[in-house]
XYZ file of C-alpha atoms in Angstrom:
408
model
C 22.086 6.530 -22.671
C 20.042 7.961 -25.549
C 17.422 10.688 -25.284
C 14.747 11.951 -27.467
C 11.681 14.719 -26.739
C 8.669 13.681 -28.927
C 6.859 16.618 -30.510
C 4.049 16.864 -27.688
C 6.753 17.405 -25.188
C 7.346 13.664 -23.510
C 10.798 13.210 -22.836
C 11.969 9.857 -23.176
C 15.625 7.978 -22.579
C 16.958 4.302 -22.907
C 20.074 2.509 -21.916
C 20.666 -0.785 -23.575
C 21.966 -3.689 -21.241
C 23.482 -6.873 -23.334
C 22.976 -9.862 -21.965
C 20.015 -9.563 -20.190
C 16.350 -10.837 -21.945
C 14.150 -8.602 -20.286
C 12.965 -4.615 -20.105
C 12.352 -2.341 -17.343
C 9.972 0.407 -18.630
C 9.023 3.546 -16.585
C 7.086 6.945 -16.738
C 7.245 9.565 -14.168
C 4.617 12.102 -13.635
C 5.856 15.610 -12.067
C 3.413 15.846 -9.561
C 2.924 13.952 -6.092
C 2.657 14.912 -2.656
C 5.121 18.082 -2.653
C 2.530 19.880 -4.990
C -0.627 19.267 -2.780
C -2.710 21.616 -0.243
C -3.041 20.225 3.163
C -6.604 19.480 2.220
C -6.016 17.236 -0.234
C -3.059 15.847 1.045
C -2.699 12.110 -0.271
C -5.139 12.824 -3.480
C -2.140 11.838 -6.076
C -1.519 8.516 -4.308
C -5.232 8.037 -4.164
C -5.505 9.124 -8.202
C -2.581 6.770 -8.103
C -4.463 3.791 -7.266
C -7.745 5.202 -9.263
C -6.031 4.842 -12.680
C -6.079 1.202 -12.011
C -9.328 0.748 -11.672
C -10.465 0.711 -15.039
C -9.799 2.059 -18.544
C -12.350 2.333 -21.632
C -10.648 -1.492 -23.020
C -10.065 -2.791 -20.310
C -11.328 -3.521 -16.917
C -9.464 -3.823 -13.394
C -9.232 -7.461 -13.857
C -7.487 -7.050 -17.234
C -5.427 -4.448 -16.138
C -4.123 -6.887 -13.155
C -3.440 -9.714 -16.014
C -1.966 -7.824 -18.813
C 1.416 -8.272 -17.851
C 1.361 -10.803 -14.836
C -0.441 -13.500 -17.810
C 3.313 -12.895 -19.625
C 5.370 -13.360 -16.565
C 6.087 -9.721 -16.395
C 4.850 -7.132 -13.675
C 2.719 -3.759 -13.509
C 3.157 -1.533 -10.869
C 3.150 2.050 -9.161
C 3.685 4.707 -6.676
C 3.635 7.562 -5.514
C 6.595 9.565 -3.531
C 7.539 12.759 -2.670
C 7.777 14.896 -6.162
C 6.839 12.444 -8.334
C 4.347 9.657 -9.165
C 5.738 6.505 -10.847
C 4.568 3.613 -12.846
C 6.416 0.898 -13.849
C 6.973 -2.693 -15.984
C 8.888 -5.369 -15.848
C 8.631 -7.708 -18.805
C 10.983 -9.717 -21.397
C 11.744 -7.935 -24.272
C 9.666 -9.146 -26.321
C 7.036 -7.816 -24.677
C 7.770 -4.348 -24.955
C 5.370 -3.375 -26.916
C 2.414 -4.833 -24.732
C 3.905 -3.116 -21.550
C 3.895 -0.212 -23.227
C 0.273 -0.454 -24.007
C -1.098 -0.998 -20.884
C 0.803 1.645 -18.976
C -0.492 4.418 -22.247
C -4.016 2.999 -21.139
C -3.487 3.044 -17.758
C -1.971 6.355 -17.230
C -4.099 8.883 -20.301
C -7.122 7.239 -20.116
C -8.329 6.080 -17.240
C -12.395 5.338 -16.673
C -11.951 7.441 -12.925
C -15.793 6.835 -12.195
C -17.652 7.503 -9.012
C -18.178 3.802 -7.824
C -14.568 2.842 -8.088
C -13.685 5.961 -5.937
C -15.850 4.468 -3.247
C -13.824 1.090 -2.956
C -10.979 2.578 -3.818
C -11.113 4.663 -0.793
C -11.982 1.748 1.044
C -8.819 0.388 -0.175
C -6.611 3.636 0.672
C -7.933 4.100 4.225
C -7.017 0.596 5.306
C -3.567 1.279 3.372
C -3.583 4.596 6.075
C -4.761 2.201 9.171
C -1.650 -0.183 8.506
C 0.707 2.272 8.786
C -0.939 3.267 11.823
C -0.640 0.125 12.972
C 3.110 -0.705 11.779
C 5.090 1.511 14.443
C 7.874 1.330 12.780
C 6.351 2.990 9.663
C 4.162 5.488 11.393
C 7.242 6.764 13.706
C 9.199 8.189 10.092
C 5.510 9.933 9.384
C 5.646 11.740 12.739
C 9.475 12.697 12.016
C 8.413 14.007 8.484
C 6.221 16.113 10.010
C 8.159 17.248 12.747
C 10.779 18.324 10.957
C 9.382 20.402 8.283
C 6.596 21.331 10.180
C 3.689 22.767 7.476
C 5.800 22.596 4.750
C 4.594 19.490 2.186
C 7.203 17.589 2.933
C 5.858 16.816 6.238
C 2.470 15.956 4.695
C 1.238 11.885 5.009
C 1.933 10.815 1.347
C -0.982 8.392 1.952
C -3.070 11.304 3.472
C -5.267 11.466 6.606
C -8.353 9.723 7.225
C -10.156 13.280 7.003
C -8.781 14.678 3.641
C -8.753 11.187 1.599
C -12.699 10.637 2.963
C -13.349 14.045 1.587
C -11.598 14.020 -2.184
C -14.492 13.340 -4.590
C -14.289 12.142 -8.087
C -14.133 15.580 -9.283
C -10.887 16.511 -7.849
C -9.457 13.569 -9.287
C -10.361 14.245 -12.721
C -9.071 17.313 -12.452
C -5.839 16.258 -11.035
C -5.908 13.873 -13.864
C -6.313 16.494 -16.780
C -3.664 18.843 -15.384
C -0.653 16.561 -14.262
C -1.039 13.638 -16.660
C 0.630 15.339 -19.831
C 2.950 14.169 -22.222
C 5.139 17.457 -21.580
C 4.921 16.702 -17.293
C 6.434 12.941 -17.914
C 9.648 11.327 -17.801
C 9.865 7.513 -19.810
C 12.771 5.935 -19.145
C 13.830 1.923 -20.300
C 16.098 0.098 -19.694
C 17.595 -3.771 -20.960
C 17.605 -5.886 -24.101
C 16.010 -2.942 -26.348
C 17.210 -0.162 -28.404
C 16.162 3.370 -28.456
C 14.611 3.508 -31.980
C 12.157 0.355 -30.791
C 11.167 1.950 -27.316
C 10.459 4.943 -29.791
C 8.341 3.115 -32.237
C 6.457 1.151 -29.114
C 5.960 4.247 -27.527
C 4.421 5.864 -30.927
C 2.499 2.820 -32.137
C 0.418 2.462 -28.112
C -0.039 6.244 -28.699
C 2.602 8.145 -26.242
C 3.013 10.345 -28.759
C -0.522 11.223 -30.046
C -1.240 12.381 -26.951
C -1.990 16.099 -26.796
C 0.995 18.003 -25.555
C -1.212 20.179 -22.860
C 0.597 22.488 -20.332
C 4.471 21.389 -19.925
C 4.873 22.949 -17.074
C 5.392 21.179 -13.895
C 3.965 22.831 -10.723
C 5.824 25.205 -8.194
C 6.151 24.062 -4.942
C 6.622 25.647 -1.748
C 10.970 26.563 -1.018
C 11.791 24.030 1.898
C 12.237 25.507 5.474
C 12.841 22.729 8.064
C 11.804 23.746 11.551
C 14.632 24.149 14.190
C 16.040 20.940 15.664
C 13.123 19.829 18.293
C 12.178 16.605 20.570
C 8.723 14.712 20.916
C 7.761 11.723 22.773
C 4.396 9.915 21.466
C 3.046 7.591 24.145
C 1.918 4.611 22.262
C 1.237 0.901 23.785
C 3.682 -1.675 22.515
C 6.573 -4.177 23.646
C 9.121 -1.369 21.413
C 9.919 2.515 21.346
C 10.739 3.221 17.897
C 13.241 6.159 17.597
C 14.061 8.201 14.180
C 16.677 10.858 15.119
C 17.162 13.245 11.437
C 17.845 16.892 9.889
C 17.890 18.077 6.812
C 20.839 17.714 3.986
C 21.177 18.754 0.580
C 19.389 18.385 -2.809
C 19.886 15.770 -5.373
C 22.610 17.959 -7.657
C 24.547 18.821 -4.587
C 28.176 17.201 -4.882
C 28.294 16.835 -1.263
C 25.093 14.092 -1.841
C 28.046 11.518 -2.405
C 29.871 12.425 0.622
C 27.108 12.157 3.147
C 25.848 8.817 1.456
C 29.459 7.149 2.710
C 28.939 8.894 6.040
C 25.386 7.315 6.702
C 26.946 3.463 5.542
C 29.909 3.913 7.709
C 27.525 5.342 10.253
C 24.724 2.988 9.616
C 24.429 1.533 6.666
C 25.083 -2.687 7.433
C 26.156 -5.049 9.802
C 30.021 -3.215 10.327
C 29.053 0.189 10.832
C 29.848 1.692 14.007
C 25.860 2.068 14.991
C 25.739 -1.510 14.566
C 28.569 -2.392 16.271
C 28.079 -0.077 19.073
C 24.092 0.107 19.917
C 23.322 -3.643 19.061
C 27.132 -5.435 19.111
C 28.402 -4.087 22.072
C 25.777 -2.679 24.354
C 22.975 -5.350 23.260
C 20.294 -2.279 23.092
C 18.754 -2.684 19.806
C 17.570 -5.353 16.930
C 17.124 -3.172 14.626
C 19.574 0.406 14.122
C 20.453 2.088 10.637
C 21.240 5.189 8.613
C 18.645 6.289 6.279
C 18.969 9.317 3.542
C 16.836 10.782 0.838
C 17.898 13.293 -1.665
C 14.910 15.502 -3.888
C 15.010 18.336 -6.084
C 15.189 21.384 -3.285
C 16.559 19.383 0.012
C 17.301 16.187 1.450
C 17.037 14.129 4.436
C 19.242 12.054 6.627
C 18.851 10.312 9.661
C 18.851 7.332 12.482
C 16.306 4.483 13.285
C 16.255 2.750 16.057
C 14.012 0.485 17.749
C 14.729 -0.698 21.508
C 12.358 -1.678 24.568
C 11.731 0.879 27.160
C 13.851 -0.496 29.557
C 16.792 0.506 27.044
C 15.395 3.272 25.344
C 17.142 6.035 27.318
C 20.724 4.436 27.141
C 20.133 3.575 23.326
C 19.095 7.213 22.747
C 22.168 8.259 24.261
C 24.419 5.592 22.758
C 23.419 7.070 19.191
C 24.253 10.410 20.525
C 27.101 9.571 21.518
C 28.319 8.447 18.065
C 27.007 11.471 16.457
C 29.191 13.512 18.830
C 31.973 11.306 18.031
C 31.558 11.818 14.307
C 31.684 15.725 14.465
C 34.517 15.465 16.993
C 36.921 13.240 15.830
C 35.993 13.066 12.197
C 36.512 9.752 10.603
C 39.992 8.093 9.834
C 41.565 7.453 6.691
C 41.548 3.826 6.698
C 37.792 3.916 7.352
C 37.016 6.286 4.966
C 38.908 3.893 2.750
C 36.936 1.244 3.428
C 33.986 2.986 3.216
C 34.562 3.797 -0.201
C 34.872 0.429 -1.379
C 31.697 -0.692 0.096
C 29.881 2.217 -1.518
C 31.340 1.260 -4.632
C 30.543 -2.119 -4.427
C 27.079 -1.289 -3.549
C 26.783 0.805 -6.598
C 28.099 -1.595 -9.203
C 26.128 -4.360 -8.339
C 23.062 -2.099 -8.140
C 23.676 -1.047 -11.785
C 23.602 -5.303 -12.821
C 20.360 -4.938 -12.749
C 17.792 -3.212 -15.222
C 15.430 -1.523 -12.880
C 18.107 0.081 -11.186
C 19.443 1.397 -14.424
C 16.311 2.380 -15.523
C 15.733 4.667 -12.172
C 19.234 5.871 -13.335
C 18.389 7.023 -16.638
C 15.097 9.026 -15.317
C 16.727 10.532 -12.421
C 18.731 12.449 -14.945
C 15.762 14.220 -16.573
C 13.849 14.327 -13.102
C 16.666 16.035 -11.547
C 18.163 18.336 -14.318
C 21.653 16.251 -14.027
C 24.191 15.700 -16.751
C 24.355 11.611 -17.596
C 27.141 10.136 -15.373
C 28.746 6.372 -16.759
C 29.086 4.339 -13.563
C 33.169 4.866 -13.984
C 32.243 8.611 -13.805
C 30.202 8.069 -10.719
C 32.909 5.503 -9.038
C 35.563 8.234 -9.671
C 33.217 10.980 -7.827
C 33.642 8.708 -4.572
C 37.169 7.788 -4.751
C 37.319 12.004 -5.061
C 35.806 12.327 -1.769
C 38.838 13.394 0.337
C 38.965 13.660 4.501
C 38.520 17.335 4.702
C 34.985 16.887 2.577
C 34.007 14.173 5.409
C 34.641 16.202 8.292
C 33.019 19.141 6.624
C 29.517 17.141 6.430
C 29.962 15.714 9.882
C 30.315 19.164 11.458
C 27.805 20.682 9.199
C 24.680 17.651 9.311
C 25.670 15.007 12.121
C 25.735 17.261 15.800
C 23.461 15.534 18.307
C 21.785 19.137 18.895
C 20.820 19.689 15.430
C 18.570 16.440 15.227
C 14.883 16.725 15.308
C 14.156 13.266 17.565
C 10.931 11.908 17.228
C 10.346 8.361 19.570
C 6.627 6.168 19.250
C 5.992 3.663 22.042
C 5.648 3.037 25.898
C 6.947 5.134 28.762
């Protein structure tokens, strides 16, 4: 991996891939819903979808058929610390990705009659969530478990505050996060590091003036105490999401707790599966889930059962949880686990996009660049003491916050 900070502050880092014919190219912005009052809470998704709307050369339309007319793709979004756009295009087409996003990204048109569809746009975004159960039932956990801290803000926002953000807060938004020294690019496939440079400098990344580098503070992460709320809510389902919070990102423990959650969860042999849906037929649908940010982290189960069930799936989960903390988890499946997490890993890095997210997450999240035979050797360090460590300290029944949407 190369890396190289242009004079204006924009950071930018590359990993060539042989063999491949095609480039992933993304930019980061340091801003998203982590940085937002509760007032404008979704407004950086929402200026998210605004850029799109139209630049001074081009209009919506054009933006839409850029890329797509090459058999590439232009896309974005917007997550918990950071918003992201991103192309996929053959390499020989660098240069026009590169182009668009500039446009897209430092000068967009952001003008009062887009906002007004736009929203339009947003608020059904908001309604299908509200209609998706399983989607809406990980909102309500966010929130429940970090209470008024950001992190259990609606990255979409609320009806309420994205029906009150005008154009003007959007601009301004615009003018303070959308500078060179706030961004990550990062690329990744059949191109070398001088020649994402010189695209970069010739579609004007780097005549873009360097404005404040300084990415904004948020709030230090407090998770309430471990809690339990039932949302009545018609439907054939209950949708369960039992979680607490982890660890950050630069934690070493992160790699321990992510072979936890797959032999807990994470695919078809886990003991969740096998247990809640194998053996006691309770549940379609049960996995691990874990996120990992700059300050904290998140793990957790899903579940969805009917309400016949519900109770006896509840406490079938539980019962695993307990299991993990009391017996710990054997050699042999630790073993195994470590080969499937390796496995995983490897052929997620045989693809470009995934070594592109690679590349940025080292600048995002202040850690050293790791080869993938560094990373590989990190698991196989993992040793039985450091697994029962993070069951007893993250995986007791009584320190989940549970959170269940659906019928009595």
């Amino acid at each position: 991996m190369e890396r190289t900070v242009l004079p204006n502050g924009l950071t930018v880092l590359s990993e060539f891939v042989p063999g491949v014919r095609s480039v992933a190219l993304g930019a980061w912005v340091r801003t998203a819903s982590l940085h937002e009052a509760r007032e404008e809470m979704g407004i950086s998704h929402l200026l998210e979808h605004m850029v799109f709307k139209g630049t001074a050369r081009r209009s919506a339309h054009e933006i839409a058929g850029a890329l797509e007319s090459l058999g590439g793709s232009l896309d974005a979004y917007t997550a918990r610390e950071h918003t992201a756009f991103q192309a996929r295009v053959l390499d020989e087409h660098l240069m026009q990705a590169a182009d668009v996003m500039a446009d897209v990204m430092f000068r967009p048109a952001l003008r009062s009659e887009d906002l007004a569809l736009e929203r339009k746009v947003v608020l059904e975004e908001i309604a299908m969530v509200d209609d998706t159960p399983d989607d809406l039932v990980f909102e309500l956990h966010n929130e429940a478990l970090w209470g008024a801290h950001p992190y259990g803000y609606s990255i979409l926002g609320t009806r309420e505050t994205v029906g009150a953000i005008g154009i003007d807060a959007l601009r301004r938004l615009h003018a303070r996060a959308y500078q060179p020294g706030q961004m990550v690019v990062a690329a990744s496939g059949n191109l070398s590091h001088e020649a994402l440079l010189g695209a970069l400098r010739a579609t004007g990344w780097g005549d873009v003036p360097a404005g404040a580098a300084e990415a904004p503070v948020a709030p230090t992460p407090v998770s309430a105490p471990p809690s339990e709320r039932r949302v009545q809510r018609e439907g054939s389902q209950v949708h369960v999401v039992f979680g607490s919070a982890t660890v950050p990102h630069a934690d070493p423990r992160r790699h321990t707790l992510v072979l936890i959650n797959t032999l807990l969860g994470g695919g078809m042999s886990s003991r969740l599966f096998q247990r809640v849906r194998e053996e006691l037929g309770l549940a379609y649908s049960v996995y691990t889930f874990q996120s990992f940010h700059v300050d904290s982290g998140t793990h957790g189960v899903y579940l969805g059962t009917s309400p016949v069930n519900a109770e006896l799936a509840i406490e079938a989960v539980r019962g695993e949880l307990a299991r993990l903390v009391r017996d710990g988890i054997p050699d042999p499946e630790i073993a195994m686990g470590k080969q499937q997490v390796k496995g995983q890993i490897t052929l997620a890095m045989e693809g470009v996009s995934s070594r592109m997210y690679r590349a940025a997450a080292v600048e995002l999240f202040g850690e050293p660049y790791a080869g993938l035979d560094d990373v590989l050797a990190k698991i196989d360090a993992i040793t039985p003491e450091d697994v029962a460590v993070c069951c007893a300290a993250f995986f007791a029944p009584e320190q989940q916050t549970l959170v269940s949407l659906g019928p009595t």
